[in-house]
Amino acid sequence: MKMRTKRGLVSLIVFLSVIVGLVIHTGTGTPSALGWRDIAAICPVGALEVLAGAKAFLVHPIVLLVVILIVGFCVGKAFCSWVCPVPHVRSFFRPKSAKKAREEGDAKDAGTRNGTRIDSRHVVLLGTVASSFAFGFPVFCLLCPVGLSFAVTIGIWNLFRFNEASWGLIVFLLVLIAEVVLFRKWCTTFCPISALLSLVASKSRVLRPVVERHTCLHAKGKRCTTCVNICPERVDPHAMSIPECSRCGECVEACPSGAISIPLLAKKAELQAASNIENTEATQEASASEA
């Protein structure tokens, strides 16, 4: 089974858990507030918004925020590819031709997001917290495509179950469509959830891709950029630090020599060996260009 199919199934299970919660009233919540009745693990950005909006020390959000950040420290941005509904929602509104054009455009920037970097997403994250502090409530939650995806789902449920038609359902749907269509690079340019998780994932070695030194075509003197071109996060698995990696597995399936794997825990020596391949190739390219 392809990794893309596996990711779709996991996202579907999360989606169905919300539907089941609505049907049998279990209160399982959504990925924005996942849990069981009074025990909820809210979105880390949502936790920051709650703390900023309340302007007070609240134990519950702080504990939940710490737990979620620890998970992010271990598995990086796995949420972005395995749970977040945005990539799947976007696929409904983007034809294959547009997707291909996007991939070709992103390929130009492939490998440019290695290591911890501060970009526009972190500015949005800072603005998200600041706006909650200023207005006293989680402002970003009104625009978050993750929350909007499930708000639309809940709105449709209420429409059929209770015959409750509301303008809110139409507004939520229109805002969601506008975000995934107009802001095509939401995940890499705007998403504060992605920004926050990337800050704690720089040292993560759990379930991250590892390149086998002796199998990689780079080590054999061949020029191959398949892994970085296919990566939706535009990272190079050869690098020592790839906090933007979402554990999607695309590079594993695309590698023509089968040199990439995703072990439970990557060894530092393996990462260093792969990084040496990248550095050697970069040096060779620099020498060739000077010559």
mmCIF file of C-alpha atoms in Angstrom:
data_model
loop_
_atom_site.group_PDB
_atom_site.id
_atom_site.type_symbol
_atom_site.label_atom_id
_atom_site.label_comp_id
_atom_site.label_asym_id
_atom_site.label_seq_id
_atom_site.Cartn_x
_atom_site.Cartn_y
_atom_site.Cartn_z
ATOM 1 C CA MET A 1 0.000 0.000 0.000
ATOM 2 C CA LYS A 2 1.390 3.393 -0.992
ATOM 3 C CA MET A 3 2.223 5.912 1.725
ATOM 4 C CA ARG A 4 -0.198 8.406 0.207
ATOM 5 C CA THR A 5 -2.993 5.865 0.606
ATOM 6 C CA LYS A 6 -1.959 5.165 4.191
ATOM 7 C CA ARG A 7 -1.976 8.860 5.019
ATOM 8 C CA GLY A 8 -5.405 9.201 3.459
ATOM 9 C CA LEU A 9 -6.725 6.317 5.561
ATOM 10 C CA VAL A 10 -5.376 7.828 8.785
ATOM 11 C CA SER A 11 -6.964 11.191 7.972
ATOM 12 C CA LEU A 12 -10.208 9.402 7.120
ATOM 13 C CA ILE A 13 -10.176 7.596 10.468
ATOM 14 C CA VAL A 14 -9.730 10.916 12.281
ATOM 15 C CA PHE A 15 -12.542 12.414 10.212
ATOM 16 C CA LEU A 16 -14.831 9.451 10.920
ATOM 17 C CA SER A 17 -14.072 9.682 14.649
ATOM 18 C CA VAL A 18 -15.555 13.176 14.575
ATOM 19 C CA ILE A 19 -18.650 11.901 12.774
ATOM 20 C CA VAL A 20 -19.014 9.002 15.214
ATOM 21 C CA GLY A 21 -18.650 11.431 18.104
ATOM 22 C CA LEU A 22 -21.501 13.515 16.699
ATOM 23 C CA VAL A 23 -23.719 10.489 16.115
ATOM 24 C CA ILE A 24 -23.305 8.706 19.443
ATOM 25 C CA HIS A 25 -22.479 11.812 21.514
ATOM 26 C CA THR A 26 -19.120 10.604 22.797
ATOM 27 C CA GLY A 27 -17.606 14.067 22.724
ATOM 28 C CA THR A 28 -14.406 12.928 21.016
ATOM 29 C CA GLY A 29 -14.008 16.367 19.476
ATOM 30 C CA THR A 30 -11.940 17.333 16.437
ATOM 31 C CA PRO A 31 -8.184 17.660 15.805
ATOM 32 C CA SER A 32 -8.561 21.223 17.085
ATOM 33 C CA ALA A 33 -9.759 19.816 20.424
ATOM 34 C CA LEU A 34 -9.205 16.073 20.351
ATOM 35 C CA GLY A 35 -10.010 14.079 23.473
ATOM 36 C CA TRP A 36 -12.691 12.358 25.466
ATOM 37 C CA ARG A 37 -15.373 14.549 27.051
ATOM 38 C CA ASP A 38 -13.562 16.845 29.528
ATOM 39 C CA ILE A 39 -10.097 15.555 28.619
ATOM 40 C CA ALA A 40 -9.004 17.469 25.534
ATOM 41 C CA ALA A 41 -5.693 18.010 23.792
ATOM 42 C CA ILE A 42 -6.258 21.249 21.957
ATOM 43 C CA CYS A 43 -4.211 22.462 19.020
ATOM 44 C CA PRO A 44 -0.864 23.870 20.275
ATOM 45 C CA VAL A 45 -1.528 27.201 18.578
ATOM 46 C CA GLY A 46 -5.012 27.155 20.113
ATOM 47 C CA ALA A 47 -3.450 26.625 23.540
ATOM 48 C CA LEU A 48 -1.196 29.647 23.005
ATOM 49 C CA GLU A 49 -4.210 31.682 21.893
ATOM 50 C CA VAL A 50 -6.172 30.677 24.999
ATOM 51 C CA LEU A 51 -3.309 31.694 27.278
ATOM 52 C CA ALA A 52 -2.785 34.981 25.438
ATOM 53 C CA GLY A 53 -6.503 35.770 25.343
ATOM 54 C CA ALA A 54 -7.025 34.975 29.013
ATOM 55 C CA LYS A 55 -3.920 36.971 30.017
ATOM 56 C CA ALA A 56 -3.531 34.518 32.881
ATOM 57 C CA PHE A 57 -1.642 31.421 33.968
ATOM 58 C CA LEU A 58 -3.920 28.494 33.120
ATOM 59 C CA VAL A 59 -2.624 25.067 34.127
ATOM 60 C CA HIS A 60 -4.741 22.972 31.739
ATOM 61 C CA PRO A 61 -3.711 24.682 28.466
ATOM 62 C CA ILE A 62 -0.070 24.841 29.579
ATOM 63 C CA VAL A 63 0.079 21.133 30.403
ATOM 64 C CA LEU A 64 -1.588 20.235 27.100
ATOM 65 C CA LEU A 65 0.724 22.566 25.183
ATOM 66 C CA VAL A 66 3.795 20.966 26.757
ATOM 67 C CA VAL A 67 2.536 17.449 25.963
ATOM 68 C CA ILE A 68 1.836 18.336 22.322
ATOM 69 C CA LEU A 69 5.210 20.027 21.921
ATOM 70 C CA ILE A 70 6.924 16.939 23.336
ATOM 71 C CA VAL A 71 5.114 14.842 20.722
ATOM 72 C CA GLY A 72 6.232 17.335 18.072
ATOM 73 C CA PHE A 73 9.796 17.107 19.374
ATOM 74 C CA CYS A 74 9.659 13.332 18.853
ATOM 75 C CA VAL A 75 7.841 12.940 15.515
ATOM 76 C CA GLY A 76 8.248 16.404 14.044
ATOM 77 C CA LYS A 77 5.514 17.631 11.721
ATOM 78 C CA ALA A 78 3.859 14.239 11.210
ATOM 79 C CA PHE A 79 0.531 15.920 11.979
ATOM 80 C CA CYS A 80 0.815 17.928 8.761
ATOM 81 C CA SER A 81 0.821 14.901 6.452
ATOM 82 C CA TRP A 82 -0.976 12.226 8.496
ATOM 83 C CA VAL A 83 -3.790 14.088 10.272
ATOM 84 C CA CYS A 84 -4.292 17.585 8.857
ATOM 85 C CA PRO A 85 -7.262 17.673 6.436
ATOM 86 C CA VAL A 86 -5.977 20.652 4.429
ATOM 87 C CA PRO A 87 -3.942 18.659 1.815
ATOM 88 C CA HIS A 88 -6.952 16.428 1.168
ATOM 89 C CA VAL A 89 -9.387 19.348 0.948
ATOM 90 C CA ARG A 90 -7.023 21.108 -1.445
ATOM 91 C CA SER A 91 -6.974 18.095 -3.774
ATOM 92 C CA PHE A 92 -10.707 18.555 -4.441
ATOM 93 C CA PHE A 93 -10.168 22.081 -5.744
ATOM 94 C CA ARG A 94 -6.913 21.640 -7.646
ATOM 95 C CA PRO A 95 -6.798 19.823 -11.002
ATOM 96 C CA LYS A 96 -3.886 17.519 -11.798
ATOM 97 C CA SER A 97 -2.444 20.025 -14.252
ATOM 98 C CA ALA A 98 -2.264 22.674 -11.545
ATOM 99 C CA LYS A 99 -0.780 20.154 -9.113
ATOM 100 C CA LYS A 100 1.903 19.234 -11.629
ATOM 101 C CA ALA A 101 2.711 22.892 -12.210
ATOM 102 C CA ARG A 102 2.979 23.407 -8.448
ATOM 103 C CA GLU A 103 5.356 20.472 -8.073
ATOM 104 C CA GLU A 104 7.527 21.761 -10.904
ATOM 105 C CA GLY A 105 7.596 25.193 -9.314
ATOM 106 C CA ASP A 106 8.393 23.806 -5.868
ATOM 107 C CA ALA A 107 11.183 21.691 -7.354
ATOM 108 C CA LYS A 108 13.147 24.894 -7.986
ATOM 109 C CA ASP A 109 13.238 25.466 -4.221
ATOM 110 C CA ALA A 110 13.859 21.812 -3.347
ATOM 111 C CA GLY A 111 16.246 21.314 -0.465
ATOM 112 C CA THR A 112 16.076 24.971 0.601
ATOM 113 C CA ARG A 113 14.223 24.306 3.869
ATOM 114 C CA ASN A 114 16.885 22.256 5.646
ATOM 115 C CA GLY A 115 17.700 23.320 9.192
ATOM 116 C CA THR A 116 15.657 25.594 11.433
ATOM 117 C CA ARG A 117 14.596 28.743 9.601
ATOM 118 C CA ILE A 118 12.409 31.688 10.533
ATOM 119 C CA ASP A 119 10.002 32.623 7.748
ATOM 120 C CA SER A 120 6.575 34.135 7.103
ATOM 121 C CA ARG A 121 4.802 31.333 9.009
ATOM 122 C CA HIS A 122 6.509 32.413 12.220
ATOM 123 C CA VAL A 123 5.416 35.992 11.622
ATOM 124 C CA VAL A 124 1.835 34.698 11.287
ATOM 125 C CA LEU A 125 2.326 32.693 14.504
ATOM 126 C CA LEU A 126 3.457 35.799 16.348
ATOM 127 C CA GLY A 127 0.523 37.773 14.919
ATOM 128 C CA THR A 128 -1.860 34.989 15.952
ATOM 129 C CA VAL A 129 -0.764 35.158 19.593
ATOM 130 C CA ALA A 130 -0.683 38.973 19.560
ATOM 131 C CA SER A 131 -4.206 39.264 18.125
ATOM 132 C CA SER A 132 -5.569 36.878 20.761
ATOM 133 C CA PHE A 133 -3.906 38.951 23.460
ATOM 134 C CA ALA A 134 -5.367 42.145 22.021
ATOM 135 C CA PHE A 135 -8.944 40.920 21.452
ATOM 136 C CA GLY A 136 -9.226 38.412 24.281
ATOM 137 C CA PHE A 137 -10.212 35.366 22.214
ATOM 138 C CA PRO A 138 -8.592 32.939 19.700
ATOM 139 C CA VAL A 139 -8.844 35.074 16.560
ATOM 140 C CA PHE A 140 -6.958 32.676 14.289
ATOM 141 C CA CYS A 141 -9.426 29.873 15.065
ATOM 142 C CA LEU A 142 -11.964 31.797 12.963
ATOM 143 C CA LEU A 143 -9.676 31.450 9.939
ATOM 144 C CA CYS A 144 -7.804 28.211 10.559
ATOM 145 C CA PRO A 145 -8.504 25.823 7.633
ATOM 146 C CA VAL A 146 -8.084 22.835 9.959
ATOM 147 C CA GLY A 147 -10.838 24.069 12.235
ATOM 148 C CA LEU A 148 -12.949 25.283 9.317
ATOM 149 C CA SER A 149 -12.823 21.833 7.680
ATOM 150 C CA PHE A 150 -14.436 20.285 10.722
ATOM 151 C CA ALA A 151 -16.711 23.265 11.316
ATOM 152 C CA VAL A 152 -18.171 22.652 7.849
ATOM 153 C CA THR A 153 -18.545 18.947 8.671
ATOM 154 C CA ILE A 154 -20.348 19.717 11.921
ATOM 155 C CA GLY A 155 -22.489 22.309 10.148
ATOM 156 C CA ILE A 156 -23.570 19.763 7.532
ATOM 157 C CA TRP A 157 -24.362 17.276 10.315
ATOM 158 C CA ASN A 158 -26.542 19.832 12.088
ATOM 159 C CA LEU A 159 -28.270 20.653 8.804
ATOM 160 C CA PHE A 160 -29.354 17.058 8.183
ATOM 161 C CA ARG A 161 -29.765 15.932 11.779
ATOM 162 C CA PHE A 162 -31.513 18.927 13.301
ATOM 163 C CA ASN A 163 -32.569 20.804 10.164
ATOM 164 C CA GLU A 164 -30.513 23.753 11.364
ATOM 165 C CA ALA A 165 -29.603 25.832 8.324
ATOM 166 C CA SER A 166 -27.293 28.744 9.049
ATOM 167 C CA TRP A 167 -25.297 31.357 7.234
ATOM 168 C CA GLY A 168 -22.315 30.196 9.245
ATOM 169 C CA LEU A 169 -22.085 26.977 7.229
ATOM 170 C CA ILE A 170 -21.969 28.915 3.954
ATOM 171 C CA VAL A 171 -19.442 31.422 5.303
ATOM 172 C CA PHE A 172 -17.185 28.699 6.719
ATOM 173 C CA LEU A 173 -17.267 26.812 3.430
ATOM 174 C CA LEU A 174 -16.510 29.901 1.334
ATOM 175 C CA VAL A 175 -13.620 30.965 3.587
ATOM 176 C CA LEU A 176 -12.198 27.434 3.505
ATOM 177 C CA ILE A 177 -12.381 27.248 -0.295
ATOM 178 C CA ALA A 178 -10.818 30.701 -0.594
ATOM 179 C CA GLU A 179 -7.917 29.677 1.634
ATOM 180 C CA VAL A 180 -7.084 26.395 -0.107
ATOM 181 C CA VAL A 181 -7.526 27.864 -3.602
ATOM 182 C CA LEU A 182 -6.094 31.373 -3.267
ATOM 183 C CA PHE A 183 -3.427 30.609 -0.670
ATOM 184 C CA ARG A 184 -1.973 27.617 -2.483
ATOM 185 C CA LYS A 185 1.167 27.646 -0.355
ATOM 186 C CA TRP A 186 -0.699 27.897 2.932
ATOM 187 C CA CYS A 187 1.272 25.075 4.562
ATOM 188 C CA THR A 188 4.717 26.449 3.721
ATOM 189 C CA THR A 189 3.965 30.165 3.850
ATOM 190 C CA PHE A 190 1.162 30.912 6.338
ATOM 191 C CA CYS A 191 0.391 27.999 8.673
ATOM 192 C CA PRO A 192 1.291 28.862 12.306
ATOM 193 C CA ILE A 193 0.776 25.228 13.389
ATOM 194 C CA SER A 194 3.486 24.157 10.963
ATOM 195 C CA ALA A 195 5.684 27.003 12.204
ATOM 196 C CA LEU A 196 5.357 26.032 15.859
ATOM 197 C CA LEU A 197 5.991 22.334 15.252
ATOM 198 C CA SER A 198 9.056 23.090 13.121
ATOM 199 C CA LEU A 199 10.628 24.989 16.028
ATOM 200 C CA VAL A 200 10.623 21.913 18.262
ATOM 201 C CA ALA A 201 11.429 19.313 15.594
ATOM 202 C CA SER A 202 15.007 20.245 14.717
ATOM 203 C CA LYS A 203 16.532 17.432 16.801
ATOM 204 C CA SER A 204 13.888 14.809 16.054
ATOM 205 C CA ARG A 205 15.248 11.434 14.931
ATOM 206 C CA VAL A 206 12.062 9.401 15.375
ATOM 207 C CA LEU A 207 10.578 8.072 12.114
ATOM 208 C CA ARG A 208 12.617 10.469 9.985
ATOM 209 C CA PRO A 209 13.978 9.401 6.572
ATOM 210 C CA VAL A 210 17.512 8.027 6.456
ATOM 211 C CA VAL A 211 19.637 7.744 3.307
ATOM 212 C CA GLU A 212 21.811 4.634 2.924
ATOM 213 C CA ARG A 213 25.258 5.934 2.024
ATOM 214 C CA HIS A 214 26.413 3.041 -0.152
ATOM 215 C CA THR A 215 23.141 2.721 -2.068
ATOM 216 C CA CYS A 216 22.447 6.383 -2.824
ATOM 217 C CA LEU A 217 23.208 7.371 -6.418
ATOM 218 C CA HIS A 218 25.027 10.454 -5.104
ATOM 219 C CA ALA A 219 27.727 8.209 -3.637
ATOM 220 C CA LYS A 220 28.165 6.619 -7.061
ATOM 221 C CA GLY A 221 28.846 9.965 -8.678
ATOM 222 C CA LYS A 222 25.432 10.291 -10.306
ATOM 223 C CA ARG A 223 23.336 13.430 -10.133
ATOM 224 C CA CYS A 224 19.934 12.594 -8.624
ATOM 225 C CA THR A 225 17.455 15.017 -7.071
ATOM 226 C CA THR A 226 14.377 12.794 -7.050
ATOM 227 C CA CYS A 227 13.961 12.809 -3.260
ATOM 228 C CA VAL A 228 14.100 16.591 -2.892
ATOM 229 C CA ASN A 229 11.928 17.211 -5.956
ATOM 230 C CA ILE A 230 9.133 14.943 -4.720
ATOM 231 C CA CYS A 231 9.158 16.261 -1.143
ATOM 232 C CA PRO A 232 6.043 18.386 -0.426
ATOM 233 C CA GLU A 233 8.008 20.245 2.271
ATOM 234 C CA ARG A 234 10.999 20.834 -0.052
ATOM 235 C CA VAL A 235 13.589 19.303 2.297
ATOM 236 C CA ASP A 236 16.612 17.165 1.466
ATOM 237 C CA PRO A 237 16.714 13.887 3.458
ATOM 238 C CA HIS A 238 20.529 13.908 3.197
ATOM 239 C CA ALA A 239 20.714 16.867 5.607
ATOM 240 C CA MET A 240 21.423 16.386 9.309
ATOM 241 C CA SER A 241 18.546 18.627 10.380
ATOM 242 C CA ILE A 242 15.204 18.608 8.548
ATOM 243 C CA PRO A 243 12.645 19.992 11.044
ATOM 244 C CA GLU A 244 10.175 20.628 8.223
ATOM 245 C CA CYS A 245 9.958 16.893 7.414
ATOM 246 C CA SER A 246 6.368 15.682 7.806
ATOM 247 C CA ARG A 247 7.171 11.949 7.657
ATOM 248 C CA CYS A 248 5.042 11.592 4.538
ATOM 249 C CA GLY A 249 7.274 8.895 3.028
ATOM 250 C CA GLU A 250 7.172 10.302 -0.506
ATOM 251 C CA CYS A 251 10.969 10.278 -0.779
ATOM 252 C CA VAL A 252 11.121 6.622 0.276
ATOM 253 C CA GLU A 253 8.814 5.502 -2.532
ATOM 254 C CA ALA A 254 10.334 7.809 -5.151
ATOM 255 C CA CYS A 255 14.022 6.975 -4.614
ATOM 256 C CA PRO A 256 15.168 5.133 -7.786
ATOM 257 C CA SER A 257 17.823 3.131 -5.920
ATOM 258 C CA GLY A 258 15.753 2.355 -2.826
ATOM 259 C CA ALA A 259 18.334 4.086 -0.645
ATOM 260 C CA ILE A 260 15.872 5.812 1.697
ATOM 261 C CA SER A 261 14.110 4.210 4.638
ATOM 262 C CA ILE A 262 12.218 5.404 7.712
ATOM 263 C CA PRO A 263 13.498 3.574 10.805
ATOM 264 C CA LEU A 264 11.883 3.958 14.209
ATOM 265 C CA LEU A 265 14.944 5.805 15.466
ATOM 266 C CA ALA A 266 17.568 7.181 13.105
ATOM 267 C CA LYS A 267 21.168 6.772 14.268
ATOM 268 C CA LYS A 268 23.285 9.892 14.350
ATOM 269 C CA ALA A 269 26.077 8.155 12.435
ATOM 270 C CA GLU A 270 23.668 7.337 9.603
ATOM 271 C CA LEU A 271 22.535 10.936 9.365
ATOM 272 C CA GLN A 272 26.116 12.161 9.402
ATOM 273 C CA ALA A 273 27.049 9.771 6.585
ATOM 274 C CA ALA A 274 24.162 10.987 4.441
ATOM 275 C CA SER A 275 25.061 14.592 5.224
ATOM 276 C CA ASN A 276 28.639 13.929 4.089
ATOM 277 C CA ILE A 277 27.287 12.779 0.717
ATOM 278 C CA GLU A 278 25.396 16.043 0.337
ATOM 279 C CA ASN A 279 28.395 18.150 1.375
ATOM 280 C CA THR A 280 30.732 16.281 -0.970
ATOM 281 C CA GLU A 281 28.392 16.800 -3.925
ATOM 282 C CA ALA A 282 27.986 20.490 -3.069
ATOM 283 C CA THR A 283 31.780 20.889 -3.007
ATOM 284 C CA GLN A 284 32.135 19.111 -6.352
ATOM 285 C CA GLU A 285 29.468 21.354 -7.923
ATOM 286 C CA ALA A 286 31.182 24.462 -6.570
ATOM 287 C CA SER A 287 34.542 23.317 -7.971
ATOM 288 C CA ALA A 288 32.973 22.533 -11.348
ATOM 289 C CA SER A 289 31.322 25.956 -11.545
ATOM 290 C CA GLU A 290 34.597 27.714 -10.695
ATOM 291 C CA ALA A 291 36.402 25.713 -13.367
#
